[in-house]
């Protein structure tokens, strides 16, 4: 991984820019959650903030992915970072009432939803095909490390800065990211879509649905997410109600998946190119789902921590494998739309998992919830194995 970064300047620029902006993104999320809680004093207000930031943009994913297939992807990414910088500055200077704040956060999240497919679709233009797994490992490790650092940085800055000041720091981070991205070469789309927006959106959806290999990856990933999305809520109930542990112990359990995730990326940095991506994807599905299943049988905090850490290894495998498979399997002029639709589907799957898992959690408790949802995820993984071996599934590169 380090060798690839050292030798490939454009990939180094893209990964550095992602780390800077993701740190800022996590920084603003924590800061705004605390701000909304202190001003509104209601959990539903914080939930609304999370909803507009995570779920709402996924509904527009067919269009947000299209943008990176119509225009130079470097220009798209720079424009997104500049726009997010401006929106964060507006929020910081005005600290508007909740309804206006939700609108601004939703617009910023939608712009971020445009950036992600563009950044993923740009990778095949920056590295050789054989280096795609390592390049995706680099981006995954950097982004997830930034997700860990952001909340810690927010906690530190809020000790001596106001909410407005921390949000301005976040705005600056997006500006720095935009400046870094200016160093990328132009990333012109190989063949620009020439039809109407509706026709190109339909073509992007069809790129997943009519290609059996991409459809298997999409349905399998969304199925596992729908089955396991409730784990963060369930782990808190497990630690507090079943283990009768302290708040700090619950926090450690929540961090365990992140620790495993970073360890997984570090391991894949050494051997990702030697592993088949379909096998890696299925392994990730099984490990991440079985990790939840076994957490239901954990006898204490230490056992749950160990199992959830291992589960993080599986999530890292899922991240690298699905990105590489999409970059290889999707036609070059539709990669942005495939990524956009993919992440939109994941957002919807996560929302289904939150609702269904929450109802299940209230009905049967955390232990049985982990067993049932984890077991369902394993069944999804087994379906992926069976479907990937069926006749007519083409796993060769579209290029």
Short mmCIF file of N, CA, C and O in Angstrom, two decimals, residues 77-194:
data_model
loop_
_atom_site.label_atom_id
_atom_site.label_comp_id
_atom_site.label_asym_id
_atom_site.label_seq_id
_atom_site.Cartn_x
_atom_site.Cartn_y
_atom_site.Cartn_z
N UNK A 77 -15.48 16.77 -8.57
CA UNK A 77 -15.04 16.66 -7.18
C UNK A 77 -14.65 18.02 -6.60
O UNK A 77 -15.00 18.34 -5.45
N UNK A 78 -13.94 18.84 -7.37
CA UNK A 78 -13.54 20.15 -6.88
C UNK A 78 -14.76 21.02 -6.63
O UNK A 78 -14.86 21.70 -5.59
N UNK A 79 -15.71 21.01 -7.57
CA UNK A 79 -16.93 21.81 -7.39
C UNK A 79 -17.70 21.38 -6.15
O UNK A 79 -18.24 22.23 -5.42
N UNK A 80 -17.75 20.08 -5.90
CA UNK A 80 -18.46 19.58 -4.71
C UNK A 80 -17.79 20.07 -3.43
O UNK A 80 -18.48 20.49 -2.49
N UNK A 81 -16.46 20.02 -3.39
CA UNK A 81 -15.76 20.46 -2.18
C UNK A 81 -15.92 21.96 -1.96
O UNK A 81 -16.11 22.41 -0.82
N UNK A 82 -15.87 22.74 -3.04
CA UNK A 82 -16.05 24.20 -2.90
C UNK A 82 -17.46 24.51 -2.42
O UNK A 82 -17.67 25.36 -1.54
N UNK A 83 -18.46 23.82 -2.98
CA UNK A 83 -19.84 24.05 -2.58
C UNK A 83 -20.06 23.68 -1.11
O UNK A 83 -20.75 24.39 -0.37
N UNK A 84 -19.47 22.56 -0.68
CA UNK A 84 -19.62 22.16 0.73
C UNK A 84 -18.91 23.15 1.65
O UNK A 84 -19.39 23.44 2.75
N UNK A 85 -17.78 23.66 1.21
CA UNK A 85 -17.07 24.69 1.99
C UNK A 85 -17.97 25.91 2.17
O UNK A 85 -18.10 26.44 3.29
N UNK A 86 -18.62 26.35 1.10
CA UNK A 86 -19.49 27.54 1.17
C UNK A 86 -20.69 27.29 2.09
O UNK A 86 -21.06 28.14 2.90
N UNK A 87 -21.32 26.11 1.96
CA UNK A 87 -22.49 25.80 2.79
C UNK A 87 -22.12 25.73 4.27
O UNK A 87 -22.86 26.21 5.13
N UNK A 88 -20.97 25.11 4.57
CA UNK A 88 -20.54 25.05 5.98
C UNK A 88 -20.25 26.43 6.53
O UNK A 88 -20.54 26.73 7.69
N UNK A 89 -19.70 27.30 5.70
CA UNK A 89 -19.44 28.67 6.14
C UNK A 89 -20.75 29.40 6.44
O UNK A 89 -20.86 30.12 7.45
N UNK A 90 -21.76 29.21 5.58
CA UNK A 90 -23.07 29.83 5.81
C UNK A 90 -23.67 29.32 7.12
O UNK A 90 -24.18 30.10 7.94
N UNK A 91 -23.61 28.01 7.35
CA UNK A 91 -24.15 27.44 8.58
C UNK A 91 -23.40 27.99 9.79
O UNK A 91 -24.00 28.35 10.81
N UNK A 92 -22.07 28.08 9.68
CA UNK A 92 -21.27 28.55 10.80
C UNK A 92 -21.58 30.00 11.15
O UNK A 92 -21.72 30.35 12.34
N UNK A 93 -21.70 30.86 10.15
CA UNK A 93 -21.91 32.28 10.43
C UNK A 93 -23.34 32.58 10.88
O UNK A 93 -23.56 33.54 11.64
N UNK A 94 -24.32 31.78 10.43
CA UNK A 94 -25.72 32.10 10.74
C UNK A 94 -26.31 31.24 11.85
O UNK A 94 -27.22 31.70 12.55
N UNK A 95 -25.81 30.00 12.02
CA UNK A 95 -26.42 29.05 12.96
C UNK A 95 -27.94 29.17 12.89
O UNK A 95 -28.59 29.59 13.87
N UNK A 96 -28.54 28.81 11.77
CA UNK A 96 -29.95 29.09 11.51
C UNK A 96 -30.90 28.25 12.36
O UNK A 96 -30.47 27.27 13.00
N UNK A 97 -32.19 28.59 12.37
CA UNK A 97 -33.19 27.76 13.06
C UNK A 97 -33.19 26.34 12.48
O UNK A 97 -32.76 26.11 11.35
N UNK A 98 -33.74 25.40 13.26
CA UNK A 98 -33.66 23.99 12.89
C UNK A 98 -34.19 23.70 11.49
O UNK A 98 -33.52 22.98 10.73
N UNK A 99 -35.37 24.19 11.08
CA UNK A 99 -35.85 23.85 9.73
C UNK A 99 -34.88 24.28 8.63
O UNK A 99 -34.64 23.53 7.68
N UNK A 100 -34.32 25.48 8.76
CA UNK A 100 -33.37 25.97 7.76
C UNK A 100 -32.08 25.15 7.83
O UNK A 100 -31.49 24.79 6.80
N UNK A 101 -31.65 24.84 9.04
CA UNK A 101 -30.44 24.03 9.22
C UNK A 101 -30.59 22.67 8.54
O UNK A 101 -29.67 22.19 7.86
N UNK A 102 -31.75 22.05 8.70
CA UNK A 102 -31.98 20.74 8.09
C UNK A 102 -31.91 20.83 6.57
O UNK A 102 -31.38 19.93 5.91
N UNK A 103 -32.45 21.91 6.01
CA UNK A 103 -32.39 22.09 4.55
C UNK A 103 -30.95 22.22 4.09
O UNK A 103 -30.51 21.58 3.12
N UNK A 104 -30.17 23.06 4.79
CA UNK A 104 -28.77 23.27 4.41
C UNK A 104 -27.95 21.99 4.56
O UNK A 104 -27.11 21.67 3.70
N UNK A 105 -28.19 21.25 5.64
CA UNK A 105 -27.48 19.98 5.84
C UNK A 105 -27.86 18.98 4.76
O UNK A 105 -27.01 18.24 4.24
N UNK A 106 -29.14 18.96 4.40
CA UNK A 106 -29.59 18.05 3.34
C UNK A 106 -28.96 18.38 2.00
O UNK A 106 -28.54 17.48 1.26
N UNK A 107 -28.86 19.68 1.67
CA UNK A 107 -28.22 20.08 0.41
C UNK A 107 -26.75 19.70 0.42
O UNK A 107 -26.21 19.18 -0.56
N UNK A 108 -26.08 19.95 1.55
CA UNK A 108 -24.67 19.59 1.65
C UNK A 108 -24.46 18.08 1.52
O UNK A 108 -23.53 17.61 0.86
N UNK A 109 -25.36 17.31 2.13
CA UNK A 109 -25.25 15.85 2.04
C UNK A 109 -25.47 15.37 0.61
O UNK A 109 -24.81 14.43 0.15
N UNK A 110 -26.37 16.03 -0.12
CA UNK A 110 -26.61 15.65 -1.51
C UNK A 110 -25.39 15.94 -2.36
O UNK A 110 -25.02 15.15 -3.24
N UNK A 111 -24.72 17.06 -2.09
CA UNK A 111 -23.49 17.38 -2.81
C UNK A 111 -22.41 16.35 -2.49
O UNK A 111 -21.67 15.90 -3.38
N UNK A 112 -22.35 15.93 -1.22
CA UNK A 112 -21.41 14.88 -0.85
C UNK A 112 -21.71 13.57 -1.56
O UNK A 112 -20.80 12.80 -1.90
N UNK A 113 -23.00 13.32 -1.81
CA UNK A 113 -23.41 12.12 -2.52
C UNK A 113 -22.98 12.17 -3.99
O UNK A 113 -22.80 11.13 -4.63
N UNK A 114 -22.79 13.35 -4.53
CA UNK A 114 -22.25 13.49 -5.88
C UNK A 114 -20.74 13.20 -5.87
O UNK A 114 -20.20 12.57 -6.79
N UNK A 115 -20.07 13.65 -4.82
CA UNK A 115 -18.61 13.48 -4.75
C UNK A 115 -18.20 12.01 -4.66
O UNK A 115 -17.25 11.59 -5.33
N UNK A 116 -18.89 11.22 -3.85
CA UNK A 116 -18.45 9.85 -3.59
C UNK A 116 -18.39 9.00 -4.85
O UNK A 116 -17.36 8.36 -5.14
N UNK A 117 -19.45 8.95 -5.69
CA UNK A 117 -19.33 8.17 -6.93
C UNK A 117 -18.22 8.70 -7.84
O UNK A 117 -17.53 7.91 -8.49
N UNK A 118 -18.06 10.02 -7.88
CA UNK A 118 -17.01 10.58 -8.74
C UNK A 118 -15.63 10.15 -8.28
O UNK A 118 -14.76 9.80 -9.10
N UNK A 119 -15.41 10.13 -6.97
CA UNK A 119 -14.09 9.74 -6.45
C UNK A 119 -13.81 8.27 -6.67
O UNK A 119 -12.69 7.87 -7.01
N UNK A 120 -14.83 7.42 -6.50
CA UNK A 120 -14.65 5.99 -6.73
C UNK A 120 -14.48 5.70 -8.23
O UNK A 120 -13.67 4.85 -8.62
N UNK A 121 -15.24 6.39 -9.06
CA UNK A 121 -15.15 6.17 -10.51
C UNK A 121 -13.83 6.68 -11.07
O UNK A 121 -13.40 6.24 -12.14
N UNK A 122 -13.18 7.60 -10.35
CA UNK A 122 -11.91 8.16 -10.82
C UNK A 122 -10.75 7.19 -10.65
O UNK A 122 -9.74 7.29 -11.37
N UNK A 123 -10.86 6.26 -9.73
CA UNK A 123 -9.72 5.39 -9.39
C UNK A 123 -9.18 4.61 -10.59
O UNK A 123 -7.95 4.56 -10.80
N UNK A 124 -10.01 3.98 -11.44
CA UNK A 124 -9.45 3.25 -12.58
C UNK A 124 -8.65 4.12 -13.54
O UNK A 124 -7.84 3.59 -14.31
N UNK A 125 -8.88 5.42 -13.52
CA UNK A 125 -8.11 6.33 -14.38
C UNK A 125 -6.76 6.68 -13.78
O UNK A 125 -5.90 7.24 -14.46
N UNK A 126 -6.56 6.38 -12.50
CA UNK A 126 -5.34 6.77 -11.80
C UNK A 126 -4.37 5.63 -11.59
O UNK A 126 -3.17 5.87 -11.38
N UNK A 127 -4.86 4.39 -11.60
CA UNK A 127 -3.99 3.24 -11.32
C UNK A 127 -4.21 2.16 -12.38
O UNK A 127 -5.24 2.15 -13.07
N UNK A 128 -3.25 1.26 -12.48
CA UNK A 128 -3.39 0.12 -13.39
C UNK A 128 -4.46 -0.83 -12.86
O UNK A 128 -4.74 -0.86 -11.65
N UNK A 129 -5.07 -1.60 -13.75
CA UNK A 129 -6.16 -2.50 -13.36
C UNK A 129 -5.73 -3.45 -12.26
O UNK A 129 -6.49 -3.72 -11.32
N UNK A 130 -4.50 -3.95 -12.32
CA UNK A 130 -4.03 -4.90 -11.31
C UNK A 130 -3.87 -4.26 -9.93
O UNK A 130 -3.85 -4.96 -8.91
N UNK A 131 -3.76 -2.93 -9.89
CA UNK A 131 -3.57 -2.23 -8.62
C UNK A 131 -4.87 -1.73 -8.01
O UNK A 131 -4.85 -1.07 -6.96
N UNK A 132 -6.02 -2.01 -8.63
CA UNK A 132 -7.29 -1.53 -8.11
C UNK A 132 -7.56 -1.97 -6.66
O UNK A 132 -7.99 -1.16 -5.84
N UNK A 133 -7.35 -3.27 -6.32
CA UNK A 133 -7.61 -3.66 -4.92
C UNK A 133 -6.80 -2.86 -3.91
O UNK A 133 -7.34 -2.42 -2.89
N UNK A 134 -5.51 -2.65 -4.19
CA UNK A 134 -4.69 -1.87 -3.26
C UNK A 134 -5.11 -0.41 -3.22
O UNK A 134 -5.10 0.21 -2.15
N UNK A 135 -5.47 0.13 -4.38
CA UNK A 135 -5.91 1.53 -4.40
C UNK A 135 -7.18 1.71 -3.57
O UNK A 135 -7.32 2.69 -2.82
N UNK A 136 -8.12 0.79 -3.68
CA UNK A 136 -9.35 0.86 -2.89
C UNK A 136 -9.07 0.64 -1.40
O UNK A 136 -9.76 1.21 -0.55
N UNK A 137 -8.05 -0.17 -1.11
CA UNK A 137 -7.64 -0.35 0.28
C UNK A 137 -7.11 0.95 0.85
O UNK A 137 -7.41 1.33 1.99
N UNK A 138 -6.31 1.66 0.04
CA UNK A 138 -5.77 2.95 0.46
C UNK A 138 -6.90 3.93 0.80
O UNK A 138 -6.90 4.57 1.86
N UNK A 139 -7.87 4.04 -0.11
CA UNK A 139 -8.97 4.98 0.11
C UNK A 139 -9.82 4.56 1.31
O UNK A 139 -10.25 5.40 2.10
N UNK A 140 -10.08 3.25 1.44
CA UNK A 140 -10.87 2.77 2.56
C UNK A 140 -10.19 3.00 3.89
O UNK A 140 -10.82 3.45 4.86
N UNK A 141 -8.89 2.72 3.94
CA UNK A 141 -8.15 2.92 5.20
C UNK A 141 -8.13 4.39 5.58
O UNK A 141 -8.37 4.75 6.73
N UNK A 142 -7.87 5.25 4.59
CA UNK A 142 -7.82 6.67 4.88
C UNK A 142 -9.15 7.24 5.34
O UNK A 142 -9.22 7.96 6.34
N UNK A 143 -10.23 6.89 4.62
CA UNK A 143 -11.55 7.43 4.97
C UNK A 143 -12.01 6.94 6.33
O UNK A 143 -12.55 7.72 7.13
N UNK A 144 -11.80 5.66 6.62
CA UNK A 144 -12.26 5.13 7.90
C UNK A 144 -11.39 5.61 9.07
O UNK A 144 -11.89 5.79 10.18
N UNK A 145 -10.11 5.83 8.81
CA UNK A 145 -9.27 6.43 9.85
C UNK A 145 -9.76 7.84 10.15
O UNK A 145 -9.80 8.27 11.32
N UNK A 146 -10.12 8.56 9.09
CA UNK A 146 -10.63 9.92 9.28
C UNK A 146 -11.94 9.93 10.06
O UNK A 146 -12.20 10.83 10.86
N UNK A 147 -12.79 8.91 9.84
CA UNK A 147 -14.04 8.80 10.59
C UNK A 147 -13.79 8.62 12.08
O UNK A 147 -14.60 9.03 12.91
N UNK A 148 -12.67 7.97 12.41
CA UNK A 148 -12.31 7.79 13.82
C UNK A 148 -11.73 9.07 14.39
O UNK A 148 -12.05 9.48 15.51
N UNK A 149 -10.89 9.75 13.61
CA UNK A 149 -10.21 10.95 14.09
C UNK A 149 -11.18 12.12 14.24
O UNK A 149 -11.09 12.90 15.20
N UNK A 150 -12.16 12.23 13.32
CA UNK A 150 -13.06 13.38 13.32
C UNK A 150 -13.78 13.63 14.63
O UNK A 150 -13.70 14.73 15.19
N UNK A 151 -14.49 12.62 15.18
CA UNK A 151 -15.17 12.84 16.46
C UNK A 151 -14.21 13.17 17.61
O UNK A 151 -14.54 13.99 18.48
N UNK A 152 -13.03 12.55 17.61
CA UNK A 152 -12.05 12.85 18.66
C UNK A 152 -11.56 14.29 18.53
O UNK A 152 -11.41 15.00 19.54
N UNK A 153 -11.34 14.72 17.30
CA UNK A 153 -10.92 16.10 17.07
C UNK A 153 -12.01 17.08 17.48
O UNK A 153 -11.74 18.13 18.07
N UNK A 154 -13.27 16.72 17.18
CA UNK A 154 -14.39 17.58 17.59
C UNK A 154 -14.44 17.73 19.10
O UNK A 154 -14.64 18.84 19.62
N UNK A 155 -14.25 16.61 19.81
CA UNK A 155 -14.27 16.65 21.28
C UNK A 155 -13.18 17.57 21.81
O UNK A 155 -13.38 18.32 22.77
N UNK A 156 -12.00 17.54 21.16
CA UNK A 156 -10.91 18.38 21.61
C UNK A 156 -11.13 19.85 21.29
O UNK A 156 -10.95 20.73 22.14
N UNK A 157 -11.56 20.14 20.06
CA UNK A 157 -11.75 21.54 19.65
C UNK A 157 -12.87 22.22 20.41
O UNK A 157 -12.79 23.42 20.72
N UNK A 158 -13.93 21.47 20.74
CA UNK A 158 -15.07 22.07 21.43
C UNK A 158 -14.72 22.46 22.87
O UNK A 158 -15.51 23.17 23.52
N UNK A 159 -13.56 22.02 23.34
CA UNK A 159 -13.14 22.42 24.68
C UNK A 159 -12.72 23.89 24.73
O UNK A 159 -12.83 24.53 25.78
N UNK A 160 -12.24 24.40 23.59
CA UNK A 160 -11.77 25.79 23.60
C UNK A 160 -12.26 26.61 22.41
O UNK A 160 -11.82 27.75 22.21
N UNK A 161 -13.17 26.02 21.61
CA UNK A 161 -13.75 26.77 20.50
C UNK A 161 -15.27 26.68 20.56
O UNK A 161 -15.82 25.70 21.07
N UNK A 162 -15.94 27.67 19.99
CA UNK A 162 -17.40 27.65 19.93
C UNK A 162 -17.87 26.75 18.80
O UNK A 162 -17.07 26.31 17.95
N UNK A 163 -19.17 26.47 18.77
CA UNK A 163 -19.74 25.70 17.67
C UNK A 163 -19.43 26.36 16.34
O UNK A 163 -19.05 25.70 15.37
N UNK A 164 -19.56 27.67 16.30
CA UNK A 164 -19.30 28.40 15.06
C UNK A 164 -17.84 28.22 14.62
O UNK A 164 -17.55 28.00 13.43
N UNK A 165 -16.94 28.26 15.56
CA UNK A 165 -15.52 28.11 15.24
C UNK A 165 -15.19 26.74 14.69
O UNK A 165 -14.43 26.61 13.72
N UNK A 166 -15.75 25.68 15.29
CA UNK A 166 -15.48 24.32 14.82
C UNK A 166 -16.06 24.11 13.43
O UNK A 166 -15.43 23.47 12.56
N UNK A 167 -17.24 24.66 13.16
CA UNK A 167 -17.83 24.54 11.83
C UNK A 167 -17.00 25.28 10.78
O UNK A 167 -16.90 24.83 9.63
N UNK A 168 -16.39 26.38 11.17
CA UNK A 168 -15.51 27.08 10.23
C UNK A 168 -14.25 26.27 9.94
O UNK A 168 -13.75 26.28 8.81
N UNK A 169 -13.75 25.55 10.94
CA UNK A 169 -12.63 24.64 10.71
C UNK A 169 -13.02 23.59 9.67
O UNK A 169 -12.25 23.24 8.77
N UNK A 170 -14.25 23.09 9.80
CA UNK A 170 -14.74 22.11 8.84
C UNK A 170 -14.82 22.71 7.44
O UNK A 170 -14.44 22.08 6.44
N UNK A 171 -15.32 23.95 7.34
CA UNK A 171 -15.41 24.62 6.05
C UNK A 171 -14.02 24.73 5.41
O UNK A 171 -13.84 24.48 4.21
N UNK A 172 -13.03 25.08 6.22
CA UNK A 172 -11.66 25.19 5.72
C UNK A 172 -11.16 23.85 5.21
O UNK A 172 -10.45 23.78 4.20
N UNK A 173 -11.53 22.75 5.89
CA UNK A 173 -11.07 21.43 5.46
C UNK A 173 -11.54 21.10 4.05
O UNK A 173 -10.80 20.52 3.25
N UNK A 174 -12.77 21.49 3.72
CA UNK A 174 -13.27 21.26 2.36
C UNK A 174 -12.53 22.13 1.35
O UNK A 174 -12.27 21.72 0.22
N UNK A 175 -12.18 23.35 1.77
CA UNK A 175 -11.41 24.22 0.89
C UNK A 175 -10.02 23.66 0.62
O UNK A 175 -9.52 23.69 -0.52
N UNK A 176 -9.38 23.12 1.66
CA UNK A 176 -8.07 22.49 1.50
C UNK A 176 -8.16 21.29 0.56
O UNK A 176 -7.31 21.08 -0.30
N UNK A 177 -9.22 20.49 0.73
CA UNK A 177 -9.41 19.34 -0.14
C UNK A 177 -9.54 19.76 -1.60
O UNK A 177 -8.96 19.14 -2.50
N UNK A 178 -10.30 20.83 -1.85
CA UNK A 178 -10.46 21.33 -3.23
C UNK A 178 -9.13 21.76 -3.82
O UNK A 178 -8.82 21.48 -4.99
N UNK A 179 -8.30 22.43 -3.03
CA UNK A 179 -6.98 22.86 -3.51
C UNK A 179 -6.10 21.65 -3.84
O UNK A 179 -5.36 21.66 -4.84
N UNK A 180 -6.18 20.62 -3.01
CA UNK A 180 -5.40 19.41 -3.28
C UNK A 180 -5.84 18.75 -4.59
O UNK A 180 -5.01 18.30 -5.39
N UNK A 181 -7.15 18.71 -4.80
CA UNK A 181 -7.68 18.04 -5.99
C UNK A 181 -7.31 18.77 -7.29
O UNK A 181 -7.34 18.17 -8.37
N UNK A 182 -6.92 20.04 -7.20
CA UNK A 182 -6.47 20.76 -8.39
C UNK A 182 -5.22 20.13 -8.99
O UNK A 182 -4.92 20.32 -10.17
N UNK A 183 -4.51 19.33 -8.18
CA UNK A 183 -3.28 18.70 -8.65
C UNK A 183 -3.55 17.42 -9.43
O UNK A 183 -2.62 16.84 -10.00
N UNK A 184 -4.81 16.98 -9.46
CA UNK A 184 -5.13 15.79 -10.25
C UNK A 184 -5.13 16.12 -11.74
O UNK A 184 -5.42 17.25 -12.13
N UNK A 185 -4.86 15.12 -12.58
CA UNK A 185 -5.04 15.34 -14.02
C UNK A 185 -6.52 15.38 -14.35
O UNK A 185 -7.36 14.98 -13.54
N UNK A 186 -6.85 15.86 -15.54
CA UNK A 186 -8.24 15.83 -15.97
C UNK A 186 -8.70 14.38 -16.07
O UNK A 186 -7.96 13.51 -16.51
N UNK A 187 -9.93 14.12 -15.63
CA UNK A 187 -10.48 12.76 -15.63
C UNK A 187 -11.71 12.74 -16.52
O UNK A 187 -12.84 12.66 -16.04
N UNK A 188 -11.47 12.86 -17.81
CA UNK A 188 -12.56 12.94 -18.77
C UNK A 188 -13.24 11.58 -18.89
O UNK A 188 -12.59 10.54 -18.95
N UNK A 189 -14.55 11.58 -18.92
CA UNK A 189 -15.32 10.35 -19.07
C UNK A 189 -15.06 9.79 -20.47
O UNK A 189 -15.10 10.53 -21.45
N UNK A 190 -14.79 8.48 -20.61
CA UNK A 190 -14.46 7.89 -21.91
C UNK A 190 -15.50 8.16 -23.00
O UNK A 190 -15.17 8.41 -24.13
N UNK A 191 -16.77 8.06 -22.64
CA UNK A 191 -17.83 8.29 -23.62
C UNK A 191 -19.00 8.95 -22.90
O UNK A 191 -19.69 8.32 -22.11
N UNK A 192 -19.18 10.23 -23.16
CA UNK A 192 -20.22 10.97 -22.44
C UNK A 192 -21.61 10.50 -22.86
O UNK A 192 -21.88 10.30 -24.03
N UNK A 193 -22.53 10.34 -21.88
CA UNK A 193 -23.91 10.02 -22.23
C UNK A 193 -24.50 11.11 -23.09
O UNK A 193 -24.27 12.29 -22.86
N UNK A 194 -25.24 10.74 -24.10
CA UNK A 194 -25.75 11.76 -25.01
C UNK A 194 -27.25 11.93 -24.97
O UNK A 194 -27.78 12.79 -25.65
#
